[in-house]
CSV table of C-alpha atoms and ligand atoms in Angstrom, one decimal:
chain,number,residue,atom,x,y,z
A,299,UNK,CA,-107.6,38.6,-54.3
A,300,UNK,CA,-108.5,36.8,-57.5
A,301,UNK,CA,-111.8,38.5,-58.3
A,302,UNK,CA,-113.2,35.7,-60.4
A,303,UNK,CA,-112.8,33.0,-57.7
A,304,UNK,CA,-112.5,35.3,-54.6
A,305,UNK,CA,-109.6,33.2,-53.5
A,306,UNK,CA,-106.6,34.5,-51.6
A,307,UNK,CA,-103.3,34.6,-53.4
A,308,UNK,CA,-99.8,34.9,-52.1
A,309,UNK,CA,-99.9,38.7,-52.3
A,310,UNK,CA,-103.1,38.8,-50.3
A,311,UNK,CA,-101.4,37.0,-47.4
A,312,UNK,CA,-98.3,39.1,-47.8
A,313,UNK,CA,-100.4,42.3,-47.5
A,314,UNK,CA,-101.5,41.1,-44.0
A,315,UNK,CA,-97.9,41.0,-42.9
A,316,UNK,CA,-97.1,44.4,-44.5
A,317,UNK,CA,-100.1,45.9,-42.8
A,318,UNK,CA,-99.5,44.1,-39.5
A,319,UNK,CA,-103.0,42.8,-39.7
A,320,UNK,CA,-102.9,39.2,-38.4
A,321,UNK,CA,-106.1,38.5,-36.7
A,322,UNK,CA,-105.3,34.8,-36.7
A,323,UNK,CA,-102.0,35.1,-34.8
A,324,UNK,CA,-102.5,33.9,-31.2
A,325,UNK,CA,-99.2,35.5,-30.1
A,326,UNK,CA,-98.3,32.1,-28.5
A,327,UNK,CA,-98.3,28.4,-29.3
A,328,UNK,CA,-101.9,27.1,-29.3
A,329,UNK,CA,-102.4,25.7,-25.8
A,330,UNK,CA,-103.7,22.3,-27.0
A,331,UNK,CA,-100.3,21.6,-28.5
A,332,UNK,CA,-98.6,22.3,-25.2
A,333,UNK,CA,-101.0,19.9,-23.4
A,334,UNK,CA,-100.3,17.2,-26.0
A,335,UNK,CA,-96.6,17.7,-25.6
A,336,UNK,CA,-96.8,17.5,-21.8
A,337,UNK,CA,-98.8,14.3,-22.0
A,338,UNK,CA,-96.2,12.8,-24.4
A,339,UNK,CA,-98.6,12.7,-27.3
A,340,UNK,CA,-96.5,14.4,-29.9
A,341,UNK,CA,-93.9,12.0,-31.3
A,342,UNK,CA,-90.4,13.4,-31.1
A,343,UNK,CA,-88.6,13.6,-34.4
A,344,UNK,CA,-88.9,15.5,-37.7
A,345,UNK,CA,-91.9,17.8,-37.8
A,346,UNK,CA,-93.3,20.0,-40.6
A,347,UNK,CA,-95.6,23.0,-40.0
A,348,UNK,CA,-97.3,24.1,-43.2
A,349,UNK,CA,-98.4,27.7,-43.5
A,350,UNK,CA,-96.5,28.4,-40.3
A,351,UNK,CA,-96.9,32.2,-40.2
A,352,UNK,CA,-94.8,33.8,-37.5
A,353,UNK,CA,-94.3,30.4,-36.2
A,354,UNK,CA,-95.3,30.1,-32.5
A,355,UNK,CA,-95.6,26.4,-33.0
A,356,UNK,CA,-92.3,26.2,-34.8
A,357,UNK,CA,-90.5,27.9,-31.9
A,358,UNK,CA,-92.2,25.7,-29.3
A,359,UNK,CA,-91.3,22.6,-31.2
A,360,UNK,CA,-87.7,23.7,-31.7
A,361,UNK,CA,-87.4,24.6,-28.0
A,362,UNK,CA,-88.6,21.1,-27.1
A,363,UNK,CA,-86.1,19.1,-29.2
A,364,UNK,CA,-88.0,18.5,-32.4
A,365,UNK,CA,-86.2,18.8,-35.8
A,366,UNK,CA,-88.6,21.4,-37.2
A,367,UNK,CA,-89.3,22.7,-40.7
A,368,UNK,CA,-91.7,25.5,-41.2
A,369,UNK,CA,-93.1,26.5,-44.6
A,370,UNK,CA,-94.8,29.7,-45.6
A,371,UNK,CA,-95.0,31.6,-48.9
A,372,UNK,CA,-95.2,35.1,-47.3
A,373,UNK,CA,-91.9,36.8,-46.9
A,374,UNK,CA,-93.2,38.7,-43.8
A,375,UNK,CA,-93.8,35.5,-42.0
A,376,UNK,CA,-90.6,33.8,-42.9
A,377,UNK,CA,-88.4,36.9,-42.1
A,378,UNK,CA,-90.0,37.3,-38.7
A,379,UNK,CA,-89.7,33.7,-37.8
A,380,UNK,CA,-86.1,33.4,-38.8
A,381,UNK,CA,-85.3,36.4,-36.6
A,382,UNK,CA,-87.2,34.8,-33.7
A,383,UNK,CA,-85.2,31.6,-34.0
A,384,UNK,CA,-81.9,33.4,-34.1
A,385,UNK,CA,-82.8,35.6,-31.1
A,386,UNK,CA,-83.7,32.5,-29.1
A,387,UNK,CA,-80.6,30.6,-30.4
A,388,UNK,CA,-82.9,27.9,-31.7
A,389,UNK,CA,-82.5,25.7,-34.8
A,390,UNK,CA,-85.1,25.2,-37.5
A,391,UNK,CA,-85.4,25.1,-41.2
A,392,UNK,CA,-87.7,27.8,-42.5
A,393,UNK,CA,-88.7,27.5,-46.2
A,394,UNK,CA,-90.0,30.4,-48.1
A,395,UNK,CA,-92.2,28.6,-50.6
A,396,UNK,CA,-95.6,27.2,-51.5
A,397,UNK,CA,-96.4,24.2,-49.4
A,398,UNK,CA,-98.0,22.6,-52.4
A,399,UNK,CA,-94.8,22.6,-54.3
A,400,UNK,CA,-92.5,20.9,-51.8
A,401,UNK,CA,-90.2,18.7,-53.9
A,402,UNK,CA,-89.4,15.0,-53.5
A,403,UNK,CA,-86.6,15.7,-51.0
A,404,UNK,CA,-89.5,16.1,-48.5
A,405,UNK,CA,-91.3,12.8,-49.4
A,406,UNK,CA,-91.6,10.3,-46.5
A,407,UNK,CA,-89.3,12.4,-44.3
A,408,UNK,CA,-91.5,13.6,-41.4
A,409,UNK,CA,-92.7,11.9,-38.3
A,410,UNK,CA,-95.2,14.6,-37.6
A,411,UNK,CA,-97.1,17.5,-39.3
A,412,UNK,CA,-98.7,20.2,-37.2
A,413,UNK,CA,-101.8,21.9,-38.5
A,414,UNK,CA,-102.7,25.3,-37.1
A,415,UNK,CA,-104.9,27.7,-39.1
A,416,UNK,CA,-103.6,26.6,-42.5
A,417,UNK,CA,-106.3,24.1,-43.6
A,418,UNK,CA,-108.9,26.9,-43.1
A,419,UNK,CA,-106.7,29.4,-44.9
A,420,UNK,CA,-106.5,27.5,-48.2
A,421,UNK,CA,-109.3,27.4,-50.7
A,422,UNK,CA,-111.6,24.4,-50.1
A,423,UNK,CA,-110.7,23.4,-53.6
A,424,UNK,CA,-107.2,22.7,-52.4
A,425,UNK,CA,-108.2,20.4,-49.5
A,426,UNK,CA,-107.7,17.2,-51.3
A,427,UNK,CA,-104.3,18.4,-52.5
A,428,UNK,CA,-103.5,19.3,-48.9
A,429,UNK,CA,-104.3,15.7,-47.8
A,430,UNK,CA,-102.2,14.2,-50.6
A,431,UNK,CA,-99.2,16.5,-49.8
A,432,UNK,CA,-99.3,16.0,-46.0
A,433,UNK,CA,-99.6,12.2,-46.6
A,434,UNK,CA,-96.7,12.3,-49.0
A,435,UNK,CA,-94.3,14.1,-46.7
A,436,UNK,CA,-95.0,11.9,-43.7
A,437,UNK,CA,-93.2,8.6,-43.1
A,438,UNK,CA,-95.5,5.5,-43.0
A,439,UNK,CA,-97.3,5.7,-39.7
A,440,UNK,CA,-96.5,9.4,-39.4
A,441,UNK,CA,-98.9,11.6,-37.5
A,442,UNK,CA,-100.9,14.7,-38.4
A,443,UNK,CA,-102.0,16.6,-35.3
A,444,UNK,CA,-104.1,19.6,-36.0
A,445,UNK,CA,-106.6,22.2,-34.9
A,446,UNK,CA,-109.3,22.6,-37.5
A,447,UNK,CA,-111.3,25.8,-37.4
A,448,UNK,CA,-115.1,25.3,-37.2
A,449,UNK,CA,-116.1,28.9,-38.0
A,450,UNK,CA,-119.7,27.9,-38.8
A,451,UNK,CA,-119.7,30.8,-41.3
A,452,UNK,CA,-119.9,31.1,-45.1
A,453,UNK,CA,-116.9,32.2,-47.2
A,454,UNK,CA,-113.4,32.7,-46.1
A,455,UNK,CA,-110.6,32.6,-45.4
A,456,UNK,CA,-110.9,31.3,-42.8
A,457,UNK,CA,-113.1,28.6,-44.4
A,458,UNK,CA,-115.4,26.6,-42.2
A,459,UNK,CA,-114.3,23.1,-41.3
A,460,UNK,CA,-116.9,20.6,-40.1
A,461,UNK,CA,-116.3,17.1,-38.6
A,462,UNK,CA,-117.7,15.7,-41.9
A,463,UNK,CA,-115.2,17.8,-43.9
A,464,UNK,CA,-112.3,16.2,-42.0
A,465,UNK,CA,-113.7,12.7,-42.2
A,466,UNK,CA,-114.5,13.0,-45.9
A,467,UNK,CA,-111.1,14.4,-46.9
A,468,UNK,CA,-108.8,12.5,-44.6
A,469,UNK,CA,-110.3,9.0,-44.2
A,470,UNK,CA,-108.7,7.5,-47.3
A,471,UNK,CA,-105.1,8.3,-46.4
A,472,UNK,CA,-105.4,8.6,-42.6
A,473,UNK,CA,-106.7,6.7,-39.7
A,474,UNK,CA,-108.6,9.2,-37.5
A,475,UNK,CA,-107.5,8.3,-34.0
A,476,UNK,CA,-109.2,11.3,-32.3
A,477,UNK,CA,-111.5,14.0,-33.5
A,478,UNK,CA,-113.2,16.1,-30.9
A,479,UNK,CA,-113.9,19.7,-29.9
A,480,UNK,CA,-110.9,21.0,-28.0
A,481,UNK,CA,-111.5,22.3,-24.5
A,482,UNK,CA,-108.2,24.3,-24.3
A,483,UNK,CA,-108.7,26.4,-27.3
A,484,UNK,CA,-107.7,30.1,-27.1
A,485,UNK,CA,-110.6,32.3,-25.9
A,486,UNK,CA,-111.5,33.6,-29.4
A,487,UNK,CA,-111.7,30.0,-30.7
A,488,UNK,CA,-113.6,28.4,-27.8
A,489,UNK,CA,-115.8,25.6,-29.0
A,490,UNK,CA,-114.7,26.3,-32.6
A,491,UNK,CA,-111.8,24.0,-33.0
A,492,UNK,CA,-111.6,20.3,-33.8
A,493,UNK,CA,-108.5,18.6,-32.4
A,494,UNK,CA,-107.6,15.9,-34.9
A,495,UNK,CA,-105.1,13.2,-34.3
A,496,UNK,CA,-104.6,11.3,-37.5
A,497,UNK,CA,-102.2,8.6,-38.4
A,498,UNK,CA,-101.0,8.0,-41.9
A,499,UNK,CA,-102.2,4.7,-43.3
A,500,UNK,CA,-99.4,2.4,-44.6
B,627,LIG,C1,-104.1,32.1,-41.3
B,627,LIG,S1,-102.4,32.2,-41.5
B,627,LIG,C2,-101.9,31.1,-40.2
B,627,LIG,C3,-100.4,31.3,-39.8
B,627,LIG,C4,-100.0,30.4,-38.6
B,627,LIG,N1,-100.2,29.0,-38.9
B,627,LIG,C5,-100.7,30.8,-37.3
B,627,LIG,O1,-101.7,30.1,-36.9
B,627,LIG,O2,-100.3,31.8,-36.8
B,627,LIG,C6,-102.1,31.3,-42.9
B,627,LIG,C7,-100.7,31.3,-43.4
B,627,LIG,O3,-100.5,30.4,-44.4
B,627,LIG,C8,-99.7,31.0,-45.4
B,627,LIG,N2,-100.1,30.3,-46.7
B,627,LIG,C9,-101.3,30.3,-47.3
B,627,LIG,N3,-101.2,29.5,-48.4
B,627,LIG,C10,-100.0,29.0,-48.5
B,627,LIG,C11,-99.3,28.1,-49.3
B,627,LIG,N4,-100.0,27.6,-50.4
B,627,LIG,N5,-98.0,27.7,-49.1
B,627,LIG,C12,-97.4,28.2,-48.0
B,627,LIG,N6,-98.0,29.1,-47.1
B,627,LIG,C13,-99.2,29.5,-47.4
B,627,LIG,C14,-100.0,32.4,-45.3
B,627,LIG,O4,-98.9,33.2,-45.8
B,627,LIG,C15,-100.2,32.6,-43.8
B,627,LIG,O5,-98.9,32.9,-43.2
């Protein structure tokens, strides 16, 4: 932890994996994504999952025909996810790197980005940078589908995300097609998640 800013650094996240202390990990793909998939509301194609962790969303997407890329800068996350993909005989590109430093080979490449407990993990100071990077990697008209954590608490991570936070940060680059509390959230996040379906503006 950076003591001046109290912000999490890469080694703080890695420590969670070293100590097997991952309170955020649902142990399964978040149920709202399954429903969206069943309803045909996740556009098939190239998808990126930033801060993918152990990658339950990555595995689910790979199983269902997406060309998936997961990004995480914690070795513990990446090693575990690569092993899971191999064990299940699934394909996926897993990048061990900082999401904010994806190079230009990722620009305008993806049809979809899936947000799950990453926007709340980064410092609020990085939120605009998140928007710029997600917008950059998506194709024109590409979608960001995310669960945004409304902790209603001070400090973090996880950092609180209000409806206003989402509207303020995303409106310039994205059309917000849907933004509502999610009924299918996992038990520990009931009434605390915004499901956002956002479309990149051309
Ligand atoms: C709260 S965890 C969520 C993991 C996963 N999305 C989940 O819900 O199980 C946040 C993850 O983001 C990763 N992370 C944080 N900042 C990152 C960055 N700048 N670039 C890449 N990964 C990052 C951490 O290593 C951690 O695995």
